[in-house]
Short mmCIF file of C-alpha atoms in Angstrom, two decimals:
data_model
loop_
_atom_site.label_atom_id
_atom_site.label_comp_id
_atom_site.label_asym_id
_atom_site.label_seq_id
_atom_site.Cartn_x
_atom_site.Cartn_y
_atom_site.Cartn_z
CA UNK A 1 -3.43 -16.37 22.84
CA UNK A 2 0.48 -15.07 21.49
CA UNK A 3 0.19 -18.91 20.08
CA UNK A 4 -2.56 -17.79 18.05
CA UNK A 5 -1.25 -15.01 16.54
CA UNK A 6 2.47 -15.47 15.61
CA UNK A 7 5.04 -12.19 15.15
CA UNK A 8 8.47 -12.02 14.04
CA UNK A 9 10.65 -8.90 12.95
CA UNK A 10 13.43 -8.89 10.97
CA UNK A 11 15.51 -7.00 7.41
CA UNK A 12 12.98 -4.47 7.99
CA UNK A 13 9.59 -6.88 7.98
CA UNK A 14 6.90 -7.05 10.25
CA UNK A 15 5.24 -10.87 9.38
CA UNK A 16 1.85 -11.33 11.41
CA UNK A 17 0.58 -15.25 11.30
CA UNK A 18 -3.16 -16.25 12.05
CA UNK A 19 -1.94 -19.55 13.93
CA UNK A 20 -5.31 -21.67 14.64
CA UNK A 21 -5.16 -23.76 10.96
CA UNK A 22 -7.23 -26.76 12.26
CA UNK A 23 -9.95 -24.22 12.63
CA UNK A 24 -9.15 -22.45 9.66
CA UNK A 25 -7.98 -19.61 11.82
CA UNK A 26 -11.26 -17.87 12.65
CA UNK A 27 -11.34 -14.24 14.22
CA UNK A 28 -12.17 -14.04 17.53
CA UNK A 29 -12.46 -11.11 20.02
CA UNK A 30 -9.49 -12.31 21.75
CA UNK A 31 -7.12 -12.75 17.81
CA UNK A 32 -8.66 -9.19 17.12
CA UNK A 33 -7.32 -7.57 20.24
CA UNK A 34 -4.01 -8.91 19.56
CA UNK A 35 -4.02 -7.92 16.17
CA UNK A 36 -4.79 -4.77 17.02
CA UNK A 37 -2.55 -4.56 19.97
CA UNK A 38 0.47 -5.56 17.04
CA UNK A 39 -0.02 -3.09 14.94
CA UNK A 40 -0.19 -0.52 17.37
CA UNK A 41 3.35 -1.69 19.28
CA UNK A 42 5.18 -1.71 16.24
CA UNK A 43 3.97 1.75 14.27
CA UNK A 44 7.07 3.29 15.93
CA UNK A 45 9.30 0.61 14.51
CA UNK A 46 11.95 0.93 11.57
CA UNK A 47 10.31 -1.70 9.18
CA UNK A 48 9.85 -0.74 5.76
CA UNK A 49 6.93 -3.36 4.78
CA UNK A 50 4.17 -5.45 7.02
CA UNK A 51 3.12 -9.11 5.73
CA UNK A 52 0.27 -10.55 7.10
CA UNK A 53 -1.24 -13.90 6.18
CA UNK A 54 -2.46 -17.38 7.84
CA UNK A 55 -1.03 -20.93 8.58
CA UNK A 56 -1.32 -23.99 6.87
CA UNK A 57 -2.77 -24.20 2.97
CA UNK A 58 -6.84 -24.22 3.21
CA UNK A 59 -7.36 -20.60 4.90
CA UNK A 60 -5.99 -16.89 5.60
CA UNK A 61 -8.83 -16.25 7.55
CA UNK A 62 -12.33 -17.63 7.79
CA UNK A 63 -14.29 -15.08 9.41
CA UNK A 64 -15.49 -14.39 12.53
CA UNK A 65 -15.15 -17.07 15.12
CA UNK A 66 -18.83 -18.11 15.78
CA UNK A 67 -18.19 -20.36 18.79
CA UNK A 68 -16.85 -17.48 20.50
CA UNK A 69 -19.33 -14.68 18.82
CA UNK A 70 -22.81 -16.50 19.32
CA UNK A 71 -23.25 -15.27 22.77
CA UNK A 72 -23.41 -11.97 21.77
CA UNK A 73 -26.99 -11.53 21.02
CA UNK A 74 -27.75 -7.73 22.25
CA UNK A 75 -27.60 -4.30 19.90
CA UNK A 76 -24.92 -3.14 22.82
CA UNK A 77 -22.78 -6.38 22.13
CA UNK A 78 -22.97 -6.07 18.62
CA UNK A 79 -21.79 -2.50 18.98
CA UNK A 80 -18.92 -3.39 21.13
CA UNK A 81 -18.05 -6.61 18.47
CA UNK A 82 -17.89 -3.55 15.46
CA UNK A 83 -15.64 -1.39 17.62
CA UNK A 84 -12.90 -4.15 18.62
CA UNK A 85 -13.13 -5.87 15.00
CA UNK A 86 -12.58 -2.26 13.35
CA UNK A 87 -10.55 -1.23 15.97
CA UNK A 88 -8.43 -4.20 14.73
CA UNK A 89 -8.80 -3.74 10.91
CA UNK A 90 -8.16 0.58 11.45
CA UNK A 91 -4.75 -0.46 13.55
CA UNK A 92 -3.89 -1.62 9.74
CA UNK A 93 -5.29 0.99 7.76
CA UNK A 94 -3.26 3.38 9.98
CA UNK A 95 0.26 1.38 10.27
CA UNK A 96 2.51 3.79 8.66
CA UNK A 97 4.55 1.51 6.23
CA UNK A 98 2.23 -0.93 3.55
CA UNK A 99 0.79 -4.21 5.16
CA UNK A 100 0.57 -7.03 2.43
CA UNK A 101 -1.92 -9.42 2.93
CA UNK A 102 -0.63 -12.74 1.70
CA UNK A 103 -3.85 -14.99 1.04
CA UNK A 104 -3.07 -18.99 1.67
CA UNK A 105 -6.33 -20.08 1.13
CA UNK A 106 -10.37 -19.18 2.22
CA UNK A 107 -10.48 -15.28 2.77
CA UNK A 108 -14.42 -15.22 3.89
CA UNK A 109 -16.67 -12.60 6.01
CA UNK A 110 -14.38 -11.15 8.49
CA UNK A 111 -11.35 -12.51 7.09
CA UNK A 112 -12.10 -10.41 3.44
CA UNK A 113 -12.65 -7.71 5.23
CA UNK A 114 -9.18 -8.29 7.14
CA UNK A 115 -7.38 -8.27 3.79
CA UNK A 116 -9.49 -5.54 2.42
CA UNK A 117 -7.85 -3.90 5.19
CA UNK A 118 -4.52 -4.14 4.01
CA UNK A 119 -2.77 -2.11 1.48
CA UNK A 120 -1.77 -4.63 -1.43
CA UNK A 121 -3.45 -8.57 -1.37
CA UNK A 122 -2.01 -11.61 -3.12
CA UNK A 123 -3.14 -14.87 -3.13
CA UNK A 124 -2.26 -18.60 -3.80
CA UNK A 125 -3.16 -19.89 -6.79
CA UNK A 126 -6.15 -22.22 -4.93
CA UNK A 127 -6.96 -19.16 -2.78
CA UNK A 128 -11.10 -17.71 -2.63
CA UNK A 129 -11.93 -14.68 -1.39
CA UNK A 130 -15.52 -13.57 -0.51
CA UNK A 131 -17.95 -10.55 1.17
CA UNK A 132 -20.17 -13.39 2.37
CA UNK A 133 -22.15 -11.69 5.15
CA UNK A 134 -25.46 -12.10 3.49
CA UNK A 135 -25.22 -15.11 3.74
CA UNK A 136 -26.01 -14.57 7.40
CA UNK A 137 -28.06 -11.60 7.24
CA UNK A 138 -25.45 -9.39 8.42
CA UNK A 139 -23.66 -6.87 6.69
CA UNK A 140 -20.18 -6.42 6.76
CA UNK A 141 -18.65 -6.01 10.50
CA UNK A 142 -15.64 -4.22 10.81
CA UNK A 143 -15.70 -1.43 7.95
CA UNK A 144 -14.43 -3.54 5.14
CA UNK A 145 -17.57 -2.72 2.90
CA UNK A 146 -16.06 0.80 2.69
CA UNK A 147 -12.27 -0.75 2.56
CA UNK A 148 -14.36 -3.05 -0.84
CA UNK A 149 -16.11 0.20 -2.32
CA UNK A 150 -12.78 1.82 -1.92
CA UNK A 151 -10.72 -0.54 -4.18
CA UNK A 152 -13.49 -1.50 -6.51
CA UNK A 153 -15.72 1.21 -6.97
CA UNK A 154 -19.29 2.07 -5.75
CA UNK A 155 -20.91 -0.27 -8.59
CA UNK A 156 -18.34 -3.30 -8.16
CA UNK A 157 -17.97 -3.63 -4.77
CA UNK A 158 -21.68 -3.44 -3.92
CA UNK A 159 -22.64 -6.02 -6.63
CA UNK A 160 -20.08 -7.99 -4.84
CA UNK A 161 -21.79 -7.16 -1.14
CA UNK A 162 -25.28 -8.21 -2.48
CA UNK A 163 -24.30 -11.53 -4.49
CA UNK A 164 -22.36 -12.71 -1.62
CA UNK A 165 -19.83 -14.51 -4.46
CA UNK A 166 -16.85 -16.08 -4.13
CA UNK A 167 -14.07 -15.39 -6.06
CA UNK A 168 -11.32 -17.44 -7.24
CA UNK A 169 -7.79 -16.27 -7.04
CA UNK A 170 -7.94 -15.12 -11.03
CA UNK A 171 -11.34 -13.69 -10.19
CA UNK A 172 -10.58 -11.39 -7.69
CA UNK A 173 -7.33 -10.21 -9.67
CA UNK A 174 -9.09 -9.77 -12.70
CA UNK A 175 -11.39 -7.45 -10.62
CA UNK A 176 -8.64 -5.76 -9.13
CA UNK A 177 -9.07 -7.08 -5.86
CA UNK A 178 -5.67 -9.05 -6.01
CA UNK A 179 -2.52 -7.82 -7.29
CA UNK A 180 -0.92 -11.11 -7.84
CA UNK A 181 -1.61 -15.10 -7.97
CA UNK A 182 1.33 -17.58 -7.91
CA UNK A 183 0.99 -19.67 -10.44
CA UNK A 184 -0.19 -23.23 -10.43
CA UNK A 185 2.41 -25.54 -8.53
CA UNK A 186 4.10 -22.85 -6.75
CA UNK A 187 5.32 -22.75 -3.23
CA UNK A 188 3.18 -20.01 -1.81
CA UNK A 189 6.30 -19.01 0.39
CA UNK A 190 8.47 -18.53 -2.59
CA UNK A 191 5.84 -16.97 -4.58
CA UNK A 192 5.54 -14.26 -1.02
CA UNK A 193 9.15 -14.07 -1.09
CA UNK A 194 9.85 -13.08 -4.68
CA UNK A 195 6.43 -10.87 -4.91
CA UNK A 196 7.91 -9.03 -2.08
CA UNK A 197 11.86 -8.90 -3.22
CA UNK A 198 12.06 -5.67 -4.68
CA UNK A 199 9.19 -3.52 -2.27
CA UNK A 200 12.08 -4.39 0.59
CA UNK A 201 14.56 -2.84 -1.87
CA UNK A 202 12.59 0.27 -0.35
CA UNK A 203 13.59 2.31 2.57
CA UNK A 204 11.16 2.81 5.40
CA UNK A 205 11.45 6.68 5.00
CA UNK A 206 10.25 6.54 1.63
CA UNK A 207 7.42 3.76 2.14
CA UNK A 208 5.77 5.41 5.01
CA UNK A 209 5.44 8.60 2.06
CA UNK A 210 4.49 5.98 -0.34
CA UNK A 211 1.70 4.29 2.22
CA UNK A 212 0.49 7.83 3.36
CA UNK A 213 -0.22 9.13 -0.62
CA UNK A 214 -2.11 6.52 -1.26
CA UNK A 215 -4.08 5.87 1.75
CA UNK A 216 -4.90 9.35 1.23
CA UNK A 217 -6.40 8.85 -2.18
CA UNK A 218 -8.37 6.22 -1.02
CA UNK A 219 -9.89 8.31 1.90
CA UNK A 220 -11.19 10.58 -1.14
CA UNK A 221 -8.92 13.44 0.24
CA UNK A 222 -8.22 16.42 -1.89
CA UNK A 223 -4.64 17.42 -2.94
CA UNK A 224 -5.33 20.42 -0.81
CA UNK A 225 -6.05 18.47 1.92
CA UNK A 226 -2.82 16.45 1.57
CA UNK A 227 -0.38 18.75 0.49
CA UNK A 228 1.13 19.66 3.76
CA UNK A 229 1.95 16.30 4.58
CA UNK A 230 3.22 14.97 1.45
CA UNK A 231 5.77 18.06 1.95
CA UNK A 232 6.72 17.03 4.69
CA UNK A 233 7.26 13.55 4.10
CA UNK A 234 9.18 14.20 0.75
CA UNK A 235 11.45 16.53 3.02
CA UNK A 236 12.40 13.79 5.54
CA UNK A 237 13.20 11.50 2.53
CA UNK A 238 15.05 13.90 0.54
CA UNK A 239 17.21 14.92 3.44
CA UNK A 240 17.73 11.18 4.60
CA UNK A 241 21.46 10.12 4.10
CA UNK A 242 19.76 7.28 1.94
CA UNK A 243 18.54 10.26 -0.39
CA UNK A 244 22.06 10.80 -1.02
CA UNK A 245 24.42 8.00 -0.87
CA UNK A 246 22.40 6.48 -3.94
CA UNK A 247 22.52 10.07 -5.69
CA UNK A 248 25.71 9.60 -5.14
CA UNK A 249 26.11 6.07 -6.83
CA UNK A 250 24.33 7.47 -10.01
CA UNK A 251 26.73 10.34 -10.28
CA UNK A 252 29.59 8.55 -10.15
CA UNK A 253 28.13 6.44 -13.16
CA UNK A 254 28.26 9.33 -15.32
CA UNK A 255 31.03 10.69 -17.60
CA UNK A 256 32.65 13.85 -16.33
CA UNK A 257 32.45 16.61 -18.74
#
């Protein structure tokens, strides 16, 4: 199973590869526990950014793995499938630092709602990304309905969940769905690489306050609600020696008067 879901670690980056390209690495119980049991190792770790994304070109993640889920035919079973899937997908809502889902190719089903799960999504330029689960007569598994609604809006992401459409790459970041698409031609891995360059400028002190704001927002908290956090969060970064070695740098910039 580790060859099936690759981790490495290094300048501060957590990169998590679905491994099983010849089947267009599908989602089984067995990938979601290990996702899941990823994310939850590493929360304690000093990395400023995740990235999370899929081998080979044609897919990031195709969805649930149906040679693997058809047995499952009982309301228990599918209760138990919803709890690891979205026990998987809330290990990433929760990581403390942003998780970047980097979309190489099909994002369908399950695997939409895996990078609905992360923070920020961008895609290859040949990339699709769709909420097809009624096109099973299911709906969505693992809570990434609510992750869609969330980013889109009430009116957008349901039209989305009814139509069952799939979106090209420009699609989905016309919508909003996508922050960026490399452009026609473009080695996806440089594309990752230079999309990512200046978020790992970023220390992890001040990306875990960054991740926490807006995860907030898009749990609908109030400010009231939030307030005592984002105190203390600002406090740990403002007292960091990171805080003030670059204060530093800028005041030694300026003219003396």
């Amino acid at each position: 199973m580790s060859d099936e879901v690759l981790v490495s670690a290094g300048e501060g980056l957590l990169r998590v590869t679905l491994n099983r390209p010849e089947k267009r690495n599908p989602l089984s119980r067995a990938v979601l526990a290990r996702l899941r049991g990823v994310f939850e190792a590493h929360r304690g770790d000093e990395f400023g950014l995740a990235l999370l994304t899929g081998a080979g070109e044609r897919s990031f993640a195709a969805g649930g793995d149906l040679r693997d889920l058809e047995q499952l035919r009982t309301p228990a079973q599918a209760r138990e499938l919803y709890d690891l899937g979205n026990g998987a997908l809330q290990a990433i809502r929760d990581f403390p630092v942003p998780v970047v889902a980097a979309l190489n190719g099909l994002a369908l089903g399950g695997g939409a709602e895996l990078a609905a799960a992360c923070d920020l999504r961008i895609a290859a330029a040949h990339a699709r990304i769709g909420f097809v689960h009624g096109t099973l007569n299911i709906s969505p598994a693992w809570g990434g309905g609510s992750d869609l609604v969330a980013i889109l809006g009430p009116a957008r992401g349901l039209e989305l969940l009814c139509s069952a459409r799939v979106l090209s790459a420009a699609e989905a970041q016309t919508l909003g769905l996508v922050e960026a698409v490399a452009a026609e031609g473009e080695p996806f891995a440089d594309f990752v690489e230079r999309f990512l360059a200046p978020l790992r400028k970023q220390r992890p002190q001040v990306m875990r306050a960054f991740k926490w704001q807006a995860a907030a927002r898009k749990l609908g908290m109030a400010r009231g609600e939030t307030g005592a956090r984002d105190r203390e969060l600002f406090a740990q970064a403002w007292c960091h020696a990171d805080h003030w070695q670059a204060a530093a740098n800028i005041l030694k910039k300026e003219p003396t008067k």
